Tab-separated table of C-alpha atoms and ligand atoms in Angstrom:
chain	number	residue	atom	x	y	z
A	1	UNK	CA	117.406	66.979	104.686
A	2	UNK	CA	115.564	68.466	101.671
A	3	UNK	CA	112.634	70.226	102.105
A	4	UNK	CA	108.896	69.126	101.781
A	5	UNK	CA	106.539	71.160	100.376
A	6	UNK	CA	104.768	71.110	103.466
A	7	UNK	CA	108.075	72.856	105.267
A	8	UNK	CA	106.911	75.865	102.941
A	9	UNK	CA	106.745	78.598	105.889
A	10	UNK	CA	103.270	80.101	106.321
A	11	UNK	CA	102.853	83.794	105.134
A	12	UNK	CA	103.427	85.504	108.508
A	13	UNK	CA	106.739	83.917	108.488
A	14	UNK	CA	107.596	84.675	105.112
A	15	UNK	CA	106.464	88.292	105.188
A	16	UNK	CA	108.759	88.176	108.025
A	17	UNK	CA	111.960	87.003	106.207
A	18	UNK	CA	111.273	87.673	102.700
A	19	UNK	CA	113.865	89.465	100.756
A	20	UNK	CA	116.526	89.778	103.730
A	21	UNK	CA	119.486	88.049	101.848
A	22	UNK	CA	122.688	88.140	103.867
A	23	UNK	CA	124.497	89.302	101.001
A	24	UNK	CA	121.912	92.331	101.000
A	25	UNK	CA	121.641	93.305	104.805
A	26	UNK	CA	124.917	92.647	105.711
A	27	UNK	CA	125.268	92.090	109.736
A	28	UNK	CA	122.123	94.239	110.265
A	29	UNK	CA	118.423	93.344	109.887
A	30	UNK	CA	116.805	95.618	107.400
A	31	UNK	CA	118.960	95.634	103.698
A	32	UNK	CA	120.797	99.350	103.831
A	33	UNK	CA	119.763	102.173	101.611
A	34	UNK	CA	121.907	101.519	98.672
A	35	UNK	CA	122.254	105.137	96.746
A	36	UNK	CA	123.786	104.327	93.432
A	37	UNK	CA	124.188	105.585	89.944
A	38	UNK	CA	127.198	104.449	88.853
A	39	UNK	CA	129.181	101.147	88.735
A	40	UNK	CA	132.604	101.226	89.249
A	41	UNK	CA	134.596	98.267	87.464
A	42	UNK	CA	137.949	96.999	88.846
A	43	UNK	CA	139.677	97.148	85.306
A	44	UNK	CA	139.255	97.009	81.666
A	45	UNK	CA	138.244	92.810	81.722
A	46	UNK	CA	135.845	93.410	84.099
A	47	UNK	CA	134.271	96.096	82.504
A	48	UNK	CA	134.012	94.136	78.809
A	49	UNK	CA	132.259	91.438	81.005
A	50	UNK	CA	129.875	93.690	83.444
A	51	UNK	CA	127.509	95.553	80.741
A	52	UNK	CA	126.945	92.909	78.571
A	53	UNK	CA	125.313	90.382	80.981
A	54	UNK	CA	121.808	91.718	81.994
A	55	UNK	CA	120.800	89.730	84.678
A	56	UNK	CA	118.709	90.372	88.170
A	57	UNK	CA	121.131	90.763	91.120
A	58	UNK	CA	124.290	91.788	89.103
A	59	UNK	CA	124.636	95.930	89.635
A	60	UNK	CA	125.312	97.164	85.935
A	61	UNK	CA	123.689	100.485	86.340
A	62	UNK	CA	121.015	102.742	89.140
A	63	UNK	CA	118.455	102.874	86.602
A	64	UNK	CA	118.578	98.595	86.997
A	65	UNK	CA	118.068	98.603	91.146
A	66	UNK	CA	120.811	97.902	93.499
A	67	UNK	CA	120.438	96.189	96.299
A	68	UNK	CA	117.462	98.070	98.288
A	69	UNK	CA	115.244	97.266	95.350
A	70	UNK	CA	115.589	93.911	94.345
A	71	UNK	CA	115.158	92.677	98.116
A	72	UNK	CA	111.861	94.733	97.655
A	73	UNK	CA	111.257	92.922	94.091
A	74	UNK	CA	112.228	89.429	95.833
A	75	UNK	CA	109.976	90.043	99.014
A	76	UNK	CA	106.811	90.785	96.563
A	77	UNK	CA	107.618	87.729	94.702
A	78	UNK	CA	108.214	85.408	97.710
A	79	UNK	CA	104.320	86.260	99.037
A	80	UNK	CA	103.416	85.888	95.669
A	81	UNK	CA	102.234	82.320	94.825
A	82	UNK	CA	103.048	81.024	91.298
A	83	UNK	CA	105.594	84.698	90.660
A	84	UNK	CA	108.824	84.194	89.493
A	85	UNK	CA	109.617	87.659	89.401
A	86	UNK	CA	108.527	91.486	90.092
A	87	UNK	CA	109.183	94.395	88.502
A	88	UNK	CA	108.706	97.601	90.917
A	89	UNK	CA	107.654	101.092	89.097
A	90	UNK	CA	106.889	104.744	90.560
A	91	UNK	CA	103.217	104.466	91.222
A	92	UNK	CA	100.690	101.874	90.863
A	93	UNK	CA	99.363	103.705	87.376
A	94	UNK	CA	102.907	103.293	86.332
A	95	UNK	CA	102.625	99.250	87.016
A	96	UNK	CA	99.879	99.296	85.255
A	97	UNK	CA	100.612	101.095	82.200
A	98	UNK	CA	104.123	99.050	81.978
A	99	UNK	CA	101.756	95.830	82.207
A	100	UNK	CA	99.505	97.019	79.547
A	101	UNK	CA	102.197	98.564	77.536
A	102	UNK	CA	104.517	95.207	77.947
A	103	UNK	CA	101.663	93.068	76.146
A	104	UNK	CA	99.496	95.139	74.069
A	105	UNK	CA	100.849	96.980	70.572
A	106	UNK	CA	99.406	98.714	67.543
A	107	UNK	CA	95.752	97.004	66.462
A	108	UNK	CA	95.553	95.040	69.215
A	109	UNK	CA	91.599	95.333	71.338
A	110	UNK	CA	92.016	95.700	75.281
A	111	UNK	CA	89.237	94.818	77.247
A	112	UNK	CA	88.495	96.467	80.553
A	113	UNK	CA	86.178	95.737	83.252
A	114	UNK	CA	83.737	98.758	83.483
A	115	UNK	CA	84.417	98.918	87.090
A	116	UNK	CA	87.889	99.727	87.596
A	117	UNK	CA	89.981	102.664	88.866
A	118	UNK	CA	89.188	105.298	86.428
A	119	UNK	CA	93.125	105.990	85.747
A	120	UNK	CA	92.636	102.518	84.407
A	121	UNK	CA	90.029	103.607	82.252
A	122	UNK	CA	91.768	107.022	80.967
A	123	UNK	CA	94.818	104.657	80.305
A	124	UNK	CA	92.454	102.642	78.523
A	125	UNK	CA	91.190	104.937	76.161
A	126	UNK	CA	93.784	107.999	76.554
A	127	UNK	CA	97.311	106.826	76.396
A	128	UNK	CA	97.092	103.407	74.459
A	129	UNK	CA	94.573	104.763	71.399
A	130	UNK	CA	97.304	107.448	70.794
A	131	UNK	CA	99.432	104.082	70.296
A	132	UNK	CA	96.578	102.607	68.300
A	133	UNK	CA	95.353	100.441	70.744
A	134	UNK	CA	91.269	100.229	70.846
A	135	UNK	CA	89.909	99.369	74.075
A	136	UNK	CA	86.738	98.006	75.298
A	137	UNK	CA	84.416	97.804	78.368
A	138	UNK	CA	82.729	94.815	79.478
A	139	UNK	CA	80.163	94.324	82.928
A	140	UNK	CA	82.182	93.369	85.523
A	141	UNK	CA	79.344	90.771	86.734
A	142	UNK	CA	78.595	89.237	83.402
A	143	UNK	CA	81.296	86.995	82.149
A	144	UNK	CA	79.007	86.735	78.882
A	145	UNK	CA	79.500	90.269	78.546
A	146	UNK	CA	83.515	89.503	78.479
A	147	UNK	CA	83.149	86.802	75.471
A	148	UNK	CA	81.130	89.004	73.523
A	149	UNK	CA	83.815	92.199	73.404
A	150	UNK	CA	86.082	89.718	72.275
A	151	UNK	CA	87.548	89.546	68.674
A	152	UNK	CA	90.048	88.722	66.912
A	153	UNK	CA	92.338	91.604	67.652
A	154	UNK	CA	91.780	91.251	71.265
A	155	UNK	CA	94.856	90.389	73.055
A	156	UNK	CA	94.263	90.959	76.985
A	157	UNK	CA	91.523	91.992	79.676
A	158	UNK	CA	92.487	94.059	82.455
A	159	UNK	CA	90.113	92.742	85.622
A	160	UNK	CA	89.733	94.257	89.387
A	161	UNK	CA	88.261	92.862	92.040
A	162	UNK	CA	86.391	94.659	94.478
A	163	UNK	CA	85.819	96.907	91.773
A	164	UNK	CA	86.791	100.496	92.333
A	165	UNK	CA	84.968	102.446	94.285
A	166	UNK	CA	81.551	99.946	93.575
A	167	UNK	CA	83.029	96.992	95.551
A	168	UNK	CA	81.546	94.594	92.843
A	169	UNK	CA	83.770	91.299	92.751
A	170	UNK	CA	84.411	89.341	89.637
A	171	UNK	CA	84.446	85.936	89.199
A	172	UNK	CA	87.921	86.080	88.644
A	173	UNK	CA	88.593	82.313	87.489
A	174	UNK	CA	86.008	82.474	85.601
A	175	UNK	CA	87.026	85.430	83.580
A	176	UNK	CA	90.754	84.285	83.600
A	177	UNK	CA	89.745	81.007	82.280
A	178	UNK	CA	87.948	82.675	79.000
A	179	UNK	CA	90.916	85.077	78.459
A	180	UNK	CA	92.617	82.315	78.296
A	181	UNK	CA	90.408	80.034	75.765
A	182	UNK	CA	90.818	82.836	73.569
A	183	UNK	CA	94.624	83.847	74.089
A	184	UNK	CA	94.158	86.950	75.830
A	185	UNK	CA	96.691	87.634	78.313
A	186	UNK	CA	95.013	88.377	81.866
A	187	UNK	CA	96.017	91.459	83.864
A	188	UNK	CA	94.947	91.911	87.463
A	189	UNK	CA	94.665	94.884	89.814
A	190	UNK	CA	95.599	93.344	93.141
A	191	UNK	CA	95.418	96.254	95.287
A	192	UNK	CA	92.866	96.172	97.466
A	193	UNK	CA	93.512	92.082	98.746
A	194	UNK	CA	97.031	91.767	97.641
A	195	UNK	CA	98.297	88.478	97.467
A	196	UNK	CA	97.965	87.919	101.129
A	197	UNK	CA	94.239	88.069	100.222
A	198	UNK	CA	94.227	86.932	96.874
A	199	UNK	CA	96.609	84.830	95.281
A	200	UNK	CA	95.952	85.619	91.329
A	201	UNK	CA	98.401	84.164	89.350
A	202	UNK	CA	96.770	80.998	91.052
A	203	UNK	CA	93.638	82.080	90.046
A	204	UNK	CA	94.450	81.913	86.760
A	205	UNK	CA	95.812	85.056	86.484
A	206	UNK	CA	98.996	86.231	83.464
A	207	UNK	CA	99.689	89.300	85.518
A	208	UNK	CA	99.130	90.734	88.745
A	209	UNK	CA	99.277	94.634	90.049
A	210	UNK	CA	99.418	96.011	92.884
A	211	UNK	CA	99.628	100.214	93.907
A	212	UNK	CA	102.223	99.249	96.419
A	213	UNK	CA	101.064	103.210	97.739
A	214	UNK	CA	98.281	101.493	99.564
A	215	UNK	CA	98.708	98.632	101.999
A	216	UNK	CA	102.170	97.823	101.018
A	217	UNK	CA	103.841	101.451	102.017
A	218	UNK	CA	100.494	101.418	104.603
A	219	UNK	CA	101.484	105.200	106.011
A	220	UNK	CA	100.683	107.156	103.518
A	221	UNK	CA	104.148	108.257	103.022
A	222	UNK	CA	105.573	106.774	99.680
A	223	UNK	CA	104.432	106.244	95.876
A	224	UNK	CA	105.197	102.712	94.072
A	225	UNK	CA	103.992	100.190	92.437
A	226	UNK	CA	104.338	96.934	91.082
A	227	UNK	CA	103.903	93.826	88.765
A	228	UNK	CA	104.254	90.126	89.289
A	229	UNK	CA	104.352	87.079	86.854
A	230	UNK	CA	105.694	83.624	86.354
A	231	UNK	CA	108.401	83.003	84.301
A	232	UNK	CA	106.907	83.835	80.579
A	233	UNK	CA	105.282	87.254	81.847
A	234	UNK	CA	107.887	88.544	84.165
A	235	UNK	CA	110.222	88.381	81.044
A	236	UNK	CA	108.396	90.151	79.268
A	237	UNK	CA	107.393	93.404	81.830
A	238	UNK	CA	111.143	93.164	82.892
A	239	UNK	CA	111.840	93.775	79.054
A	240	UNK	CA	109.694	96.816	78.397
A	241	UNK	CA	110.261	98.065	82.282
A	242	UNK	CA	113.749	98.304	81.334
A	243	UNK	CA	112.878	99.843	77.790
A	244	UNK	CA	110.867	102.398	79.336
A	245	UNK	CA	113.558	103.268	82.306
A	246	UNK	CA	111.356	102.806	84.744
A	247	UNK	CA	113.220	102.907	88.391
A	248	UNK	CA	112.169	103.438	91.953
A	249	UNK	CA	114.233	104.973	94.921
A	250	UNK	CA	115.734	102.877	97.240
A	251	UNK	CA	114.397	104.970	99.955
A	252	UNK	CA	111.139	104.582	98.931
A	253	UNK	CA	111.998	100.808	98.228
A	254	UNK	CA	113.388	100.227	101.967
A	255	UNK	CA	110.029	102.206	103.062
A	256	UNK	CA	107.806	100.041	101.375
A	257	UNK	CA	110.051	96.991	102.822
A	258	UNK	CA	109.592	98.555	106.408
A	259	UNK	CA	105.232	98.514	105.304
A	260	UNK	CA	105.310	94.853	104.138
A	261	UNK	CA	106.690	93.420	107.577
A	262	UNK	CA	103.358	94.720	108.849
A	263	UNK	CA	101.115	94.217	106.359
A	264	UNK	CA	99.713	91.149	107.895
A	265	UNK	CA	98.728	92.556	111.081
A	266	UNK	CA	97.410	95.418	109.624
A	267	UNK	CA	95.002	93.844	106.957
A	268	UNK	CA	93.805	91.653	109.879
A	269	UNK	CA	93.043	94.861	112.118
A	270	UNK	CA	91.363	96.863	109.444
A	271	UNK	CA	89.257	94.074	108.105
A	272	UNK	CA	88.068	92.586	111.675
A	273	UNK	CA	87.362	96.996	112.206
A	274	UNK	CA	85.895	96.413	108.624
A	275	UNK	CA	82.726	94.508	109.293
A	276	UNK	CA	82.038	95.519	112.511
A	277	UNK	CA	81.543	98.886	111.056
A	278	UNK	CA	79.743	98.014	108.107
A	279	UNK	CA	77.248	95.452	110.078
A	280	UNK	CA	76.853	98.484	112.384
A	281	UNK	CA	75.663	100.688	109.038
A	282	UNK	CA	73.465	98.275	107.633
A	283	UNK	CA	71.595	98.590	110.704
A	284	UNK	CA	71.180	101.948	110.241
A	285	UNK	CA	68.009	103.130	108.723
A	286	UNK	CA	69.636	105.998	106.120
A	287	UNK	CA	71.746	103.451	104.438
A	288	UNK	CA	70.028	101.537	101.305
A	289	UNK	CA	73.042	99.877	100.244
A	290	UNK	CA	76.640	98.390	102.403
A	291	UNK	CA	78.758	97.075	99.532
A	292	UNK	CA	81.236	95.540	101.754
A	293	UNK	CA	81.869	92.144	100.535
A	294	UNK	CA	83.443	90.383	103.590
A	295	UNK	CA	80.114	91.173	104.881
A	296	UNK	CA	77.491	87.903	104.671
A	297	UNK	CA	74.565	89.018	102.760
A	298	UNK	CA	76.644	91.890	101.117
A	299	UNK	CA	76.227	92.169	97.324
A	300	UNK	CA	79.626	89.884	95.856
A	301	UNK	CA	80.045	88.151	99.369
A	302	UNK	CA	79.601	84.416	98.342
A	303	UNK	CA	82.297	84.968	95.790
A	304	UNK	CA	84.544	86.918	97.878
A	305	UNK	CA	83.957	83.725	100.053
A	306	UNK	CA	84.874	81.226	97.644
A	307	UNK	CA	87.885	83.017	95.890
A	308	UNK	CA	89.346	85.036	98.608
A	309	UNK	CA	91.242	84.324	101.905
A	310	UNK	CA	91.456	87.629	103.193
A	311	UNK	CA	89.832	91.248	102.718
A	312	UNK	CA	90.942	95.089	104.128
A	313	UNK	CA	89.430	98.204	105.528
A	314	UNK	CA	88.298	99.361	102.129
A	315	UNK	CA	84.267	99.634	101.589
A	316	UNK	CA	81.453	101.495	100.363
A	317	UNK	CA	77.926	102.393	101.190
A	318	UNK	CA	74.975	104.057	99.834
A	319	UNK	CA	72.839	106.094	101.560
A	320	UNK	CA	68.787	106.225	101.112
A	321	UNK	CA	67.973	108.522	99.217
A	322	UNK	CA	69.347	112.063	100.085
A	323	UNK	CA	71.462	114.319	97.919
A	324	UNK	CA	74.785	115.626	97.478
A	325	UNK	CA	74.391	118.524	99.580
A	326	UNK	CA	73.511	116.090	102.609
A	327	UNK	CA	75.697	114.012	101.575
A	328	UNK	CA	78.574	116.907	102.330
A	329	UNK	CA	77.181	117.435	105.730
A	330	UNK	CA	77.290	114.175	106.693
A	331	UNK	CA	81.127	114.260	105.764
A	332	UNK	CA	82.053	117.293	106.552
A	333	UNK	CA	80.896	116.333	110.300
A	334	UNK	CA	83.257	113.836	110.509
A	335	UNK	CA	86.535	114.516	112.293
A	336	UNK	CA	88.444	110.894	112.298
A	337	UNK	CA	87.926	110.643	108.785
A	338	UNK	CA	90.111	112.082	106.534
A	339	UNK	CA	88.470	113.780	103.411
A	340	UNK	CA	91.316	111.985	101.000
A	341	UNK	CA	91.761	109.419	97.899
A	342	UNK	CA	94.427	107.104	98.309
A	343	UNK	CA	93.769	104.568	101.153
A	344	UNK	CA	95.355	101.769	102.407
A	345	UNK	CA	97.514	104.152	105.319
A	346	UNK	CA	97.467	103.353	108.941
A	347	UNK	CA	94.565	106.326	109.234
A	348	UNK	CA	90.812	106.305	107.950
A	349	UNK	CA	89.679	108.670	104.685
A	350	UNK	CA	86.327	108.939	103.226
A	351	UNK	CA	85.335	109.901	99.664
A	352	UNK	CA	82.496	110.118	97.709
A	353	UNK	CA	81.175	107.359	95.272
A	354	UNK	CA	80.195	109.144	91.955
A	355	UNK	CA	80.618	106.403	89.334
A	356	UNK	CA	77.616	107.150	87.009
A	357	UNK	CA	79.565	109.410	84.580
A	358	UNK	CA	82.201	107.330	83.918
A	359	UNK	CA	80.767	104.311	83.215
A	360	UNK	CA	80.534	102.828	79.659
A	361	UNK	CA	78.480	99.581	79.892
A	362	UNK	CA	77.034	99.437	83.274
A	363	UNK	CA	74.199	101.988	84.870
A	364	UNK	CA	75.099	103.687	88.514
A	365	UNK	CA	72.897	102.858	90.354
A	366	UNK	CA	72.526	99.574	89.319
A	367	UNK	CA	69.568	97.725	87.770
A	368	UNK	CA	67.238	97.083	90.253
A	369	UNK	CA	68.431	99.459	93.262
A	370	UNK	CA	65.659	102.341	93.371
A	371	UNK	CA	66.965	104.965	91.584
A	372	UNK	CA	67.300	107.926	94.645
A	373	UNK	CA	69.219	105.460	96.351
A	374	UNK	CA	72.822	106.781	94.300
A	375	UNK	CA	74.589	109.386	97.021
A	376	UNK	CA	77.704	106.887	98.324
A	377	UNK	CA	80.378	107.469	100.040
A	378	UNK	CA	83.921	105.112	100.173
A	379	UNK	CA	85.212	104.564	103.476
A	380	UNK	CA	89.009	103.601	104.208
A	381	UNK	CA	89.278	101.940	107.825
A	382	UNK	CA	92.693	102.772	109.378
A	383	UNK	CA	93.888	101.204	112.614
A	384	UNK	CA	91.864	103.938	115.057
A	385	UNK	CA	88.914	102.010	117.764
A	386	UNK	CA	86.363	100.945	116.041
A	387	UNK	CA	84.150	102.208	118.206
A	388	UNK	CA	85.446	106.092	118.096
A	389	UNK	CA	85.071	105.314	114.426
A	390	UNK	CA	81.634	104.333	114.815
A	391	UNK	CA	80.913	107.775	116.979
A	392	UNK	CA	82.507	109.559	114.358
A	393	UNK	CA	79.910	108.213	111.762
A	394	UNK	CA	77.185	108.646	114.626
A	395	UNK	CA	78.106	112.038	113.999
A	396	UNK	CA	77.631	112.433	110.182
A	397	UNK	CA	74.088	110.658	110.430
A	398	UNK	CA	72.764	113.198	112.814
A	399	UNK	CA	74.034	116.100	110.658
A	400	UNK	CA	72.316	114.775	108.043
B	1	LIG	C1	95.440	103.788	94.048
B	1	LIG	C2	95.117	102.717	93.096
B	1	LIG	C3	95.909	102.494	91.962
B	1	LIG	C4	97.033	103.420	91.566
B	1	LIG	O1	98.079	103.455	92.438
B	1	LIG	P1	99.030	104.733	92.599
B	1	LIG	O2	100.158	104.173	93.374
B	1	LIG	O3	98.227	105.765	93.315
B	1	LIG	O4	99.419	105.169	91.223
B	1	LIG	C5	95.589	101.445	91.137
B	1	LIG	N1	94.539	100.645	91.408
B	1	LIG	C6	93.754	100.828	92.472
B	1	LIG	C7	92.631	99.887	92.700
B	1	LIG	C8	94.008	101.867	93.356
B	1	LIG	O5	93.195	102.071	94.386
């Protein structure tokens, strides 16, 4: 009987199955660690017919995957709604670069929301102006702000949402939907929802990246990253990923493989421990500001609402007043929390939230906040209690 759309299995399912051809696993569950370099052709004929066909799932050559990686690539791409392929690359910076790289060229404008991960920004106006690229910043809350960078040149927008760090969330289709009036090609940083949370490409979305270091890999063990597309796009990055040799392990690949059965669970833990945590700090008297925006009455929560059908343990707050130095001691009390970037691992970290000298259009704090209210810090929930989390924080308050 053919299938309905409707016999489409949900995503629990599919993160279950996803990428576990027979041909790839063989008689065991998880797809082997393939370690290869080299192909080995049976004679002469096959070897005038091997190199010349580049196709996904035909082994010409390591630096093209094996079989490790492309269930990997094909597991992304099944939770992906609207992907017809994924390209996987050493980091997430690396996805993003071969993203920007794969659309953008000499003269062309990039614009970049003014709240994204800063080695978006440095890519922004480091790498791609030494390949006379000229890039732009627009407010991440201001779609106006988005039309008016735009110019002729311009050829794509790199968005985030939650913004890095600030937690502010873009109206995605919104700002997909211009990009496209004016035949920019979209970009997306997926990686603090991923798709399970946000499905971009049917958001409106050319391209979608996600730091497959974070939730993905989800024990802090692994680097990788990657990019997804629908047909048009994922030729494209494929082209220029292969140009630009980029490759991952397939121990690393069967890693992040070993994350992604989980990653369901695991976004549902840390995002239920999520809000309790940051309803329990907006009760607090030192905090001015919980940019969390699964919370209700958070700043960015009736468009998380609307757009998104899941969230994580990443968040932010802002404490009243205070300064740096207090700031440190509230940290530095802390013993659950790891003092760490990265996130997304199965333990909690804590950072600070400095954006105001990197920004290019926007003020930190915002307009409107009172201006002592600036000292944040980042919080990553892992999969501890949530109440020994909560006595943790208990603990940075009164060392404040
Ligand atoms: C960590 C991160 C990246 C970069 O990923 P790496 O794998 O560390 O290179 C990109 N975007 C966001 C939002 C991140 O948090």
């Amino acid at each position: 009987m053919a299938k309905t759309p409707t016999d489409k299995p949900k995503i629990a399912t599919r993160l279950v199955s996803a990428g576990r051809r027979p041909e790839w696993t063989g008689s065991v569950v998880n797809p082997p660690v393939w370690r290869a370099s080299t192909h080995l052709y049976a004679d002469m004929a096959a070897l005038k017919d091997g190199p010349k066909r580049n196709e996904d799932g035909r082994f010409f050559y390591g630096r093209r995957g094996a079989p490790t990686q492309w269930a990997l690539a094909e597991a992304l791409t099944e939770i992906e709604p609207g992907a017809a392929g994924t390209i996987l690359y050493p980091s997430g910076v690396a996805a993003l670069a071969g993203a920007l790289m794969a659309v953008l060229k000499a003269g062309d404008v990039l614009l970049i929301t003014d709240n994204a991960y800063d080695p978006t920004r440095a890519m922004g106006i480091g790498l791609l102006t030494d390949f006379g690229v000229e890039t732009r910043f627009f407010d991440p809350l201001d779609p106006a702000s988005l039309e008016a960078g735009i110019c002729e040149r311009s050829r794509a927008v790199l968005l985030e949402a939650p913004g890095s760090l600030t937690m502010e969330v873009q109206d995605v289709p919104a700002l997909a939907a211009i990009a496209r009036r004016h035949g920019l090609v979209s970009v997306f940083d997926n990686t603090w929802a991923s798709p399970l949370g946000f499905p971009a490409l049917e958001r409106g979305i050319d391209i979608t990246v996600m730091s497959l270091s974070k939730h993905v890999g989800g024990h802090s063990d692994l680097m990788m990253g990657a990019a997804s597309a629908g047909e048009k796009f994922y030729a494209v990055l494929r082209k220029r990923a292969q140009q630009l040799g980029q490759v991952v392990s397939p121990d690393d690949a069967a890693l992040a493989l070993r994350g992604l059965r989980t990653l369901g669970i695991r976004l549902r833990q840390e995002t239920s421990s999520a809000l309790e945590i940051a309803e329990w700090l907006r009760s607090r008297p030192e905090v001015a500001h919980v940019l969390c925006p699964m919370l209700p009455g958070a700043p960015g929560h009736e468009v998380w609402a609307r757009d998104f059908t899941g969230g994580c343990g990443l968040f932010s707050f802002v404490f009243k007043g205070g300064d740096a130095a207090s700031r440190a001691r509230f940290v530095d009390a802390l013993s659950l929390f790891g003092i760490g970037y990265s996130w997304g691992g199965f333990e909690s970290l804590v950072v600070p939230v400095d954006p105001a000298p990197i920004r290019a259009v926007t003020p930190w704090p915002p307009a409107g906040w009172n201006p002592t209210d600036r000292f944040g810090l980042r919080l990553a929930i892992g999969l501890e209690d949530p109440t020994d989390l909560i006595a943790d924080l208990e603990r940075g308050f009164a060392a404040l």
